[in-house]
Amino acid sequence: MLPEKLRALRKERGMTLRDVADAASVSPGLISQIELGRTDPSLATIRRIAAVFDADLATLFAESSPAAVHISKPGSRPGLATAESHLLYERLTPGRSDLEVLLGRLEPGEATSPEGWSHASTECTYVIEGDVVVHVGDEEYRVGTGESITFDAAVRHRYRNEGPLPCRFLVAVTPPFP
């Protein structure tokens, strides 16, 4: 979905590869590789590209008309990774602008970002296995298997796996953020 949607948005706005690349602070070659489906961009890159189009993250993965019922199957989900770590999110929801649910994985010692960041959403995270330290503002919260945390994502936040085992978790965000 991402390659087709990016190309359509770029052409709809009359932008060149270089226009999008310059606005997103990436190379034109990267934009071309994304449009050709030859690379999976980092989550940070996808956010910057979405911002170029003044769109939310879900817009870049939106199907023309999201189905009323969506089934997410392993191996066919869009993957999102951050440049700063090996964190991988799998997108579980279709391209709608009202809700985004991601399946996340953090290896021991990894964090979602070097520093916290914020977005205008409510975020709820449920830990499937392992445990994660969630930094929200100046506070830290340890969330273990079977527990969840909900917070105002407008407050700077990040996740860090300080345990010895990988952590898997679900993140629900509403509304999705660019």
N, CA and C of each residue as an Amber inpcrd file, in Angstrom:
protein
   534
   0.8140000  -1.2010000   0.0000000   0.0000000   0.0000000   0.0000000
   0.8550000   1.2610000   0.0000000   1.9280000   1.2750000   0.7940000
   2.7480000   2.4750000   0.9250000   3.3030000   2.9540000  -0.4080000
   3.9050000   2.0890000  -1.2290000   4.4610000   2.5890000  -2.4930000
   3.4080000   3.2800000  -3.3700000   2.2520000   2.6350000  -3.5140000
   1.2050000   3.1980000  -4.3690000   0.6510000   4.4980000  -3.7820000
   0.4390000   4.5160000  -2.4760000  -0.1390000   5.6990000  -1.8360000
   0.8220000   6.8770000  -1.9140000   2.1060000   6.6300000  -1.6750000
   3.0990000   7.7100000  -1.7470000   3.1550000   8.2850000  -3.1550000
   3.2160000   7.4200000  -4.1540000   3.2590000   7.8770000  -5.5390000
   2.0060000   8.6800000  -5.8790000   0.8400000   8.1850000  -5.4640000
  -0.4140000   8.8870000  -5.7670000  -0.4590000  10.2580000  -5.0930000
  -0.0670000  10.3370000  -3.8260000  -0.0630000  11.6260000  -3.1260000
   0.9110000  12.6020000  -3.7770000   2.0800000  12.1100000  -4.1420000
   3.0960000  12.9720000  -4.7590000   2.5890000  13.5320000  -6.0840000
   2.0140000  12.6700000  -6.9080000   1.5180000  13.1130000  -8.2150000
   0.2950000  14.0180000  -8.0730000  -0.5840000  13.6700000  -7.1340000
  -1.7760000  14.4800000  -6.8720000  -1.3990000  15.9130000  -6.5060000
  -0.2940000  16.0710000  -5.8010000   0.1630000  17.3970000  -5.3610000
   1.1400000  18.0310000  -6.3380000   1.4440000  17.3290000  -7.4480000
   2.3510000  17.8660000  -8.4570000   3.7860000  17.9940000  -7.9670000
   4.1990000  17.0980000  -7.0900000   5.5470000  17.1580000  -6.5270000
   6.4760000  16.1590000  -7.2270000   7.7350000  16.5110000  -7.3240000
   8.7420000  15.6010000  -7.8520000   9.3090000  14.7680000  -6.7060000
  10.0790000  13.7440000  -7.0550000  10.7620000  12.9490000  -6.0340000
  11.6360000  13.8610000  -5.1670000  12.3390000  14.7930000  -5.8230000
  13.2190000  15.7110000  -5.0980000  12.4190000  16.6210000  -4.1690000
  11.2490000  17.0920000  -4.5980000  10.4100000  17.9510000  -3.7480000
  10.0670000  17.2350000  -2.4420000   9.6090000  15.9950000  -2.5550000
   9.2250000  15.2170000  -1.3690000  10.4510000  14.9340000  -0.5170000
  11.5370000  14.5300000  -1.1860000  12.7700000  14.2020000  -0.4540000
  13.2970000  15.4100000   0.3200000  13.3450000  16.5560000  -0.3150000
  13.8390000  17.7650000   0.3550000  12.9600000  18.1260000   1.5430000
  11.6490000  18.0490000   1.3560000  10.7240000  18.4120000   2.4370000
  10.8030000  17.4190000   3.5980000  11.1330000  16.1510000   3.3120000
  11.2060000  15.1240000   4.3520000  12.6390000  14.9130000   4.8680000
  13.5820000  15.6670000   4.3250000  15.0030000  15.5560000   4.7140000
  15.5680000  14.1580000   4.4820000  15.2490000  13.5910000   3.3170000
  15.7980000  12.3040000   2.9040000  16.2770000  12.4520000   1.4590000
  16.8690000  11.4180000   0.9060000  17.3600000  11.4960000  -0.4680000
  16.2520000  11.1690000  -1.4660000  16.3450000  11.7540000  -2.6750000
  15.3720000  11.3970000  -3.7210000  15.4300000   9.8950000  -4.0400000
  16.6250000   9.3060000  -3.9340000  16.7780000   7.8690000  -4.1860000
  15.9660000   7.0360000  -3.2150000  15.9080000   7.4770000  -1.9460000
  15.1130000   6.7450000  -0.9610000  13.6300000   6.8220000  -1.3120000
  13.1570000   8.0010000  -1.6860000  11.7430000   8.1430000  -2.0730000
  11.4550000   7.2410000  -3.2680000  12.3530000   7.2080000  -4.2440000
  12.1780000   6.3420000  -5.4060000  12.1250000   4.8690000  -4.9970000
  13.0470000   4.4510000  -4.1160000  13.0750000   3.0600000  -3.6580000
  11.7860000   2.6860000  -2.9160000  11.2540000   3.6310000  -2.1280000
   9.9930000   3.3790000  -1.4190000   8.8570000   3.2150000  -2.4240000
   8.7940000   4.1370000  -3.4080000   7.7240000   4.0710000  -4.4040000
   7.7920000   2.7970000  -5.2440000   8.9890000   2.2800000  -5.4340000
   9.1530000   1.0420000  -6.2040000   8.9630000  -0.2070000  -5.3540000
   8.7860000  -0.0020000  -4.0380000   8.5910000  -1.1290000  -3.1320000
   9.8560000  -1.9110000  -2.8760000  11.0070000  -1.2830000  -3.0610000
  12.2900000  -1.9780000  -2.8960000  12.9090000  -1.8120000  -1.5170000
  12.3150000  -0.9560000  -0.6900000  12.8400000  -0.7710000   0.6670000
  11.6970000  -0.4870000   1.6280000  11.9000000  -0.8740000   2.8680000
  10.9520000  -0.5590000   3.9290000  11.5500000   0.5830000   4.7400000
  10.9650000   1.7720000   4.6490000  11.5200000   2.9170000   5.3670000
  11.3080000   2.7920000   6.8760000  12.1190000   3.5210000   7.6210000
  11.9620000   3.5370000   9.0780000  10.6820000   4.2740000   9.4450000
  10.2250000   4.0520000  10.6500000   9.0370000   4.7350000  11.1460000
   9.2520000   6.2440000  11.1540000  10.4470000   6.6840000  11.5410000
  10.7460000   8.1230000  11.5560000  10.6490000   8.7120000  10.1470000
  11.1320000   7.9780000   9.1500000  11.0590000   8.4510000   7.7640000
   9.6120000   8.5200000   7.3000000   8.8230000   7.5100000   7.6320000
   7.4110000   7.5190000   7.2350000   6.6980000   8.7070000   7.8660000
   7.0020000   9.0010000   9.1210000   6.3830000  10.1620000   9.7820000
   6.7550000  11.4590000   9.0670000   8.0360000  11.5890000   8.6820000
   8.4600000  12.8180000   7.9860000   7.7620000  12.9380000   6.6360000
   7.6220000  11.8110000   5.9270000   6.9380000  11.8430000   4.6290000
   5.4690000  12.2020000   4.8200000   4.8170000  11.6150000   5.8100000
   3.4100000  11.9390000   6.0770000   3.2570000  13.4300000   6.3540000
   4.1920000  14.0040000   7.1080000   4.1250000  15.4320000   7.4420000
   4.2280000  16.3010000   6.1860000   4.9790000  15.8590000   5.1890000
   5.0930000  16.5990000   3.9280000   3.7160000  16.7890000   3.3010000
   2.8750000  15.7720000   3.4240000   1.5410000  15.8150000   2.8390000
   0.4800000  16.2640000   3.8420000   0.9330000  16.6980000   5.0290000
   0.0220000  17.1140000   6.0960000  -1.0140000  16.0180000   6.3550000
  -0.4930000  14.7920000   6.4470000  -1.3540000  13.6180000   6.6100000
  -0.9430000  12.8520000   7.8540000  -1.8470000  12.0100000   8.3480000
  -1.4680000  11.1450000   9.4590000  -0.8120000   9.8880000   8.8930000
  -0.1680000   9.1510000   9.7690000   0.5590000   7.9510000   9.3760000
  -0.3570000   6.9660000   8.6540000  -1.5730000   6.8320000   9.1180000
  -2.5160000   5.8790000   8.5210000  -2.8120000   6.2120000   7.0650000
  -2.7620000   7.4840000   6.7020000  -3.0470000   7.8950000   5.3300000
  -2.1070000   7.2190000   4.3390000  -0.8410000   7.0620000   4.7210000
   0.1290000   6.4590000   3.8030000  -0.0860000   4.9590000   3.6310000
  -0.8830000   4.3670000   4.5000000  -1.1560000   2.9350000   4.3830000
  -2.6120000   2.6670000   4.0400000  -3.3640000   3.7270000   3.7910000
  -4.7980000   3.5800000   3.5650000  -5.0860000   2.9180000   2.2260000
  -6.0090000   2.0020000   2.2760000  -6.5370000   1.4400000   1.0450000
  -7.5150000   2.4740000   0.5130000  -7.8540000   2.3950000  -0.7730000
  -8.7630000   3.3650000  -1.3470000 -10.0370000   3.4870000  -0.5250000
 -10.6480000   2.3860000  -0.2460000 -11.8140000   2.3500000   0.6230000
 -11.6110000   1.1990000   1.5960000 -11.2110000   1.5100000   2.8290000
 -10.9840000   0.4170000   3.7740000 -12.2310000  -0.4550000   3.9030000
 -11.9920000  -1.7290000   3.9580000 -13.0910000  -2.6730000   4.0860000
 -13.7940000  -2.4870000   5.4270000 -15.0660000  -2.8050000   5.4650000
 -15.8250000  -2.7110000   6.7100000 -15.2980000  -3.7280000   7.7190000
 -14.7750000  -4.8340000   7.2250000 -14.1720000  -5.8630000   8.0740000
 -12.7650000  -6.1260000   7.5370000 -11.7900000  -6.0900000   8.4340000
 -10.3890000  -6.2650000   8.0360000  -9.7770000  -7.4140000   8.8350000
  -9.1380000  -8.3430000   8.1420000  -8.4280000  -9.4300000   8.8120000
  -6.9430000  -9.2240000   8.5570000  -6.1810000  -9.1650000   9.6420000
  -4.7330000  -8.9620000   9.5760000  -4.0500000 -10.3110000   9.7410000
  -3.2430000 -10.6970000   8.7530000  -2.6080000 -12.0090000   8.7890000
  -1.0930000 -11.8770000   8.9040000  -0.4800000 -12.7110000   9.7610000
   0.9780000 -12.6940000   9.8710000   1.6240000 -12.8900000   8.4980000
   2.6890000 -12.1690000   8.2660000   3.4030000 -12.2700000   7.0030000
   2.9010000 -11.3340000   5.9280000   1.7170000 -10.7480000   6.1330000
   1.1930000  -9.8250000   5.1200000   0.9610000  -8.4260000   5.6960000
   1.3920000  -8.2060000   6.9250000   1.1970000  -6.9050000   7.5650000
   2.3290000  -5.9530000   7.1980000   2.0130000  -4.6750000   6.9920000
   3.0850000  -3.7060000   6.7870000   3.9380000  -3.6130000   8.0440000
   5.2540000  -3.5770000   7.8720000   6.1690000  -3.4600000   8.9980000
   6.7550000  -2.0690000   9.0880000   6.9450000  -1.5980000  10.3040000
   7.5360000  -0.2880000  10.5370000   8.6900000  -0.4620000  11.5200000
   9.8400000   0.1040000  11.1880000  10.9890000   0.0220000  12.0860000
  11.5180000   1.4240000  12.3250000  12.1530000   1.6260000  13.4630000
  12.7690000   2.9180000  13.7290000  14.2310000   2.8460000  13.3360000
  14.7880000   3.9640000  12.9340000  16.1870000   4.0040000  12.5430000
  17.0870000   3.8080000  13.7500000  16.6070000   4.1920000  14.9370000
  17.4330000   4.1710000  16.1370000  17.5790000   2.7920000  16.7570000
  16.7120000   1.8690000  16.4200000  16.7780000   0.5510000  17.0460000
  16.2530000  -0.5040000  16.0860000  16.1540000  -1.7060000  16.5730000
  15.6080000  -2.7970000  15.7770000  14.1230000  -2.9880000  16.0650000
  13.5250000  -2.0250000  16.7340000  12.1040000  -2.1110000  17.0380000
  11.3430000  -2.3430000  15.7470000  10.4420000  -3.2630000  15.7960000
   9.6040000  -3.5130000  14.6340000   8.1570000  -3.4670000  15.0650000
   7.3840000  -2.6770000  14.3500000   5.9450000  -2.6550000  14.5530000
   5.3200000  -3.3510000  13.3560000   4.2930000  -4.1410000  13.6190000
   3.4610000  -4.6760000  12.5500000   2.1210000  -3.9900000  12.6760000
   1.6280000  -3.4560000  11.5920000   0.3600000  -2.7330000  11.5980000
  -0.7810000  -3.7330000  11.5300000  -1.6600000  -3.7170000  12.5430000
  -2.7630000  -4.6700000  12.6260000  -4.0720000  -4.1280000  12.0840000
  -4.1850000  -2.8120000  11.9700000  -5.4300000  -2.1850000  11.5300000
  -5.3270000  -1.7470000  10.0720000  -6.4740000  -1.6010000   9.4050000
  -6.4580000  -1.1350000   8.0140000  -6.1920000   0.3660000   7.9750000
  -6.0720000   0.9040000   6.7910000  -5.7800000   2.3190000   6.6220000
  -6.9660000   3.2120000   6.8940000  -7.3220000   3.3410000   8.1540000
  -8.4050000   4.2380000   8.5530000  -7.7990000   5.3290000   9.4120000
  -8.4820000   6.4210000   9.5590000  -7.9020000   7.5370000  10.3000000
  -8.4370000   7.6590000  11.7300000  -9.1660000   6.6520000  12.2080000
  -9.7420000   6.7720000  13.5490000  -9.0080000   5.9610000  14.6150000
  -8.2920000   4.9210000  14.2200000  -7.6250000   4.0460000  15.1770000
  -6.4440000   3.3630000  14.5030000  -5.3570000   3.2310000  15.2490000
  -4.2240000   2.4530000  14.7600000  -3.8050000   1.4960000  15.8670000
  -3.6180000   0.2170000  15.5100000  -3.1500000  -0.7790000  16.4590000
  -1.9010000  -1.4100000  15.8590000  -0.8390000  -1.4330000  16.6630000
   0.4480000  -1.9580000  16.2230000   0.8930000  -3.0780000  17.1530000
   1.5500000  -4.0810000  16.6030000   2.1900000  -5.1200000  17.3830000
   3.6640000  -4.7540000  17.4040000   4.2180000  -4.5280000  18.6100000
   5.6030000  -4.0810000  18.7250000   6.4930000  -5.1230000  19.3520000
   7.7830000  -5.0130000  19.0570000   8.7850000  -5.8950000  19.6360000
  10.0300000  -5.0690000  19.9380000  10.5260000  -5.1970000  21.1560000
  11.7720000  -4.5410000  21.5670000  12.7070000  -5.6010000  22.1220000
  13.9120000  -5.6360000  21.6330000  14.9220000  -6.5440000  22.1440000
  15.5060000  -5.9620000  23.4360000  16.1430000  -6.7840000  24.2730000
  16.7490000  -6.2800000  25.5090000  17.6970000  -5.1130000  25.2310000
  17.5670000  -4.0570000  26.0360000  18.4250000  -2.8850000  25.9070000
  17.9940000  -1.8780000  24.8650000  16.9790000  -2.1970000  24.0690000
  16.5350000  -1.2780000  23.0250000  15.4500000  -0.3380000  23.5230000
  15.3540000   0.8130000  22.8480000  14.3170000   1.8050000  23.1470000
  13.6600000   2.2140000  21.8400000  12.4560000   2.7380000  21.9380000
  11.7440000   3.1660000  20.7400000  12.3840000   4.3960000  20.1090000
  13.0950000   5.1890000  20.9000000  13.7820000   6.3690000  20.3960000
  14.8010000   6.8120000  21.4360000  15.8230000   7.5680000  21.0120000
  16.8250000   8.0340000  21.9720000  16.2210000   8.9590000  23.0300000
  15.2400000   9.7350000  22.6260000  14.5580000  10.6560000  23.5350000
  13.0540000  10.5070000  23.3340000  12.2970000  10.9290000  24.3370000
  10.8450000  10.8650000  24.2120000  10.3380000  11.8180000  23.1370000
   9.1780000  11.5460000  22.6250000   8.5290000  12.4380000  21.6700000
   7.0360000  12.4210000  21.9410000   6.3010000  13.3120000  21.3350000
   4.8780000  13.4430000  21.6350000   4.0650000  13.5870000  20.3510000
   2.7900000  13.3140000  20.4760000   1.8380000  13.4740000  19.3740000
   0.4500000  13.6020000  19.9920000  -0.4410000  14.2570000  19.3080000
  -1.7790000  14.5300000  19.8420000  -2.6730000  13.3020000  19.7110000
  -2.5470000  12.3780000  20.6500000  -3.3260000  11.1360000  20.6410000
  -3.4480000  10.6130000  22.0610000  -4.2940000   9.6160000  22.2240000
  -4.2980000   8.8070000  23.4380000  -3.6410000   7.4990000  23.0430000
  -2.7770000   6.9810000  23.9110000  -2.0430000   5.7650000  23.6050000
  -2.2730000   4.7500000  24.7180000  -2.5470000   3.5110000  24.3410000
  -2.7050000   2.4180000  25.2930000  -1.8130000   1.2780000  24.8370000
  -1.0060000   0.7650000  25.7600000  -0.0930000  -0.3290000  25.4400000
  -0.3500000  -1.5040000  26.3710000  -0.4950000  -2.6820000  25.7920000
  -0.6970000  -3.9300000  26.5250000   0.5230000  -4.8120000  26.2820000
   1.1750000  -5.2640000  27.3500000   2.3680000  -6.0960000  27.2230000
   1.9500000  -7.5690000  27.1170000   2.3300000  -8.1950000  26.0290000
   2.0150000  -9.5960000  25.7750000   3.0170000 -10.4930000  26.4900000
   4.2990000 -10.1550000  26.3600000   5.3350000 -10.9120000  27.0590000
   6.5390000 -10.0220000  27.3210000   7.2260000 -10.3130000  28.4110000
   8.3610000  -9.4950000  28.8250000   7.8770000  -8.3400000  29.6700000
   8.7260000  -7.3380000  29.8030000   8.2860000  -6.1110000  30.4530000
   9.0000000  -4.9440000  29.8210000   8.4050000  -3.7860000  29.9520000
   8.9170000  -2.5770000  29.3180000   8.8060000  -1.4310000  30.3070000
   9.7760000  -0.5450000  30.2690000   9.7150000   0.6760000  31.0640000
   9.2050000   1.7660000  30.1310000   8.1060000   2.3970000  30.5230000
   7.5110000   3.4590000  29.7240000   7.8260000   4.7810000  30.4070000
   8.5260000   5.6350000  29.7030000   8.8640000   6.9620000  30.2050000
   7.7720000   7.9140000  29.7060000   7.0330000   8.5170000  30.6270000
   5.9880000   9.4830000  30.2790000   6.3000000  10.7490000  31.0600000
   6.6730000  11.8060000  30.3430000   7.0980000  13.0250000  31.0250000
   8.3420000  12.7210000  31.8410000   8.3230000  13.0890000  33.1210000
   9.4650000  12.8500000  34.0130000   9.3210000  11.5660000  34.8200000
   8.2980000  10.7870000  34.5530000   8.0360000   9.5610000  35.3200000
   8.3740000   8.3210000  34.5010000   8.6930000   7.2340000  35.2200000
   8.9270000   5.9370000  34.5950000   7.9360000   4.9310000  35.1710000
   7.3940000   4.0920000  34.2940000   6.4350000   3.0740000  34.7130000
   6.8800000   1.7320000  34.1540000   7.0470000   0.7310000  35.0260000
   7.3910000  -0.6200000  34.5730000   6.0730000  -1.3560000  34.3320000
   5.9070000  -1.8480000  33.1150000   4.6800000  -2.5340000  32.7230000
   5.0650000  -3.9610000  32.3290000   4.4860000  -4.9420000  33.0300000
   4.8400000  -6.3400000  32.8140000   3.8010000  -7.1130000  32.0320000
   4.1000000  -8.3600000  31.7910000   3.2160000  -9.2560000  31.0470000
   1.7950000  -9.2020000  31.6070000   0.8330000  -8.9980000  30.7130000
  -0.5730000  -8.9560000  31.1040000  -1.0330000  -7.6080000  31.6030000
  -0.1380000  -6.6380000  31.7320000  -0.5040000  -5.3020000  32.2100000
  -0.5920000  -4.3390000  31.0360000  -1.2780000  -3.2290000  31.2670000
  -1.3740000  -2.1990000  30.2340000  -1.1810000  -0.8250000  30.8600000
  -0.8660000   0.1290000  30.0150000  -0.7050000   1.5190000  30.4230000
  -1.4030000   2.3890000  29.3850000  -2.1210000   3.3940000  29.8480000
  -2.7970000   4.3400000  28.9600000  -2.3770000   5.7340000  29.3880000
  -2.0780000   6.5910000  28.4170000  -1.6370000   7.9420000  28.7460000
  -1.9100000   8.8950000  27.5880000  -1.8260000  10.1800000  27.9110000
  -1.9690000  11.2430000  26.9240000  -0.6440000  11.3240000  26.1710000
  -0.6440000  10.9520000  24.9110000   0.5850000  10.9080000  24.1260000
   1.0960000  12.2950000  23.7490000   0.3600000  13.3390000  24.1230000
   0.8650000  14.7020000  23.9260000   2.0160000  14.9750000  24.8930000
   2.1540000  14.1260000  25.9240000   3.2810000  14.2030000  26.8500000
   4.4200000  13.3840000  26.2470000   5.6300000  13.9240000  26.2740000
   6.7910000  13.2200000  25.7050000   6.9170000  11.8290000  26.3410000
   7.1430000  10.8220000  25.4900000   7.2050000   9.4510000  25.9830000
   8.0920000   8.5910000  25.0980000   8.5060000   7.4660000  25.6540000
   9.2440000   6.4550000  24.9150000   9.1930000   5.1550000  25.6930000
   9.5190000   4.0580000  25.0130000   9.5270000   2.7260000  25.6170000
  10.9590000   2.2020000  25.6180000  11.3310000   1.4850000  26.6850000
  12.6660000   0.8860000  26.7750000  12.5540000  -0.4990000  27.4140000
  13.2150000  -1.4790000  26.7890000  13.2540000  -2.8300000  27.3420000
  14.5240000  -2.9380000  28.1810000  14.3680000  -2.8950000  29.5020000
  15.5070000  -3.0090000  30.4130000  15.6770000  -4.4340000  30.9310000
  14.8390000  -5.3490000  30.4640000  14.8960000  -6.7360000  30.9200000
  15.8340000  -7.5830000  30.0740000  16.0110000  -8.8450000  30.4570000
  16.9150000  -9.7490000  29.7400000  16.2670000 -10.4670000  28.5440000
  14.9430000 -10.3120000  28.3950000  14.2160000 -11.0250000  27.3410000
  13.5390000 -10.0460000  26.3910000  13.2550000 -10.4710000  25.1670000
  12.5110000  -9.6090000  24.2510000  11.1340000  -9.2700000  24.8350000
  10.6050000  -8.1420000  24.4510000   9.2820000  -7.7050000  24.8940000
   8.3830000  -7.5730000  23.6700000   7.1780000  -8.1390000  23.7750000
   6.1620000  -7.9870000  22.7170000   4.9720000  -7.2740000  23.3290000
   4.4120000  -6.3290000  22.5850000   3.3240000  -5.5240000  23.1210000
   2.4230000  -5.0170000  22.0100000   1.1920000  -4.6880000  22.3750000
   0.2290000  -4.0730000  21.4700000   0.1080000  -2.6060000  21.8250000
   0.0850000  -1.7520000  20.8160000  -0.1030000  -0.3250000  21.0340000
  -1.3300000   0.1090000  20.2420000  -2.2930000   0.7220000  20.9360000
  -3.4680000   1.2940000  20.2890000  -3.3670000   2.8020000  20.3970000
  -3.5420000   3.4880000  19.2750000  -3.4230000   4.9390000  19.2400000
  -4.6650000   5.5050000  18.5480000  -5.2760000   6.4700000  19.2070000
  -6.4160000   7.1310000  18.6010000  -6.3930000   8.6150000  18.9400000
  -6.5120000   9.4990000  17.9770000  -6.4160000   9.1710000  16.5540000
  -4.9670000   8.8770000  16.1870000  -4.7530000   8.1710000  15.0430000
  -3.3830000   7.9160000  14.5990000  -2.6370000   9.2300000  14.4080000
  -1.3330000   9.1660000  14.4560000  -0.5130000  10.3720000  14.3810000
   0.3620000  10.3320000  13.1390000   0.7460000  11.5120000  12.6550000
   1.6300000  11.5460000  11.4800000   3.0370000  11.1450000  11.8370000
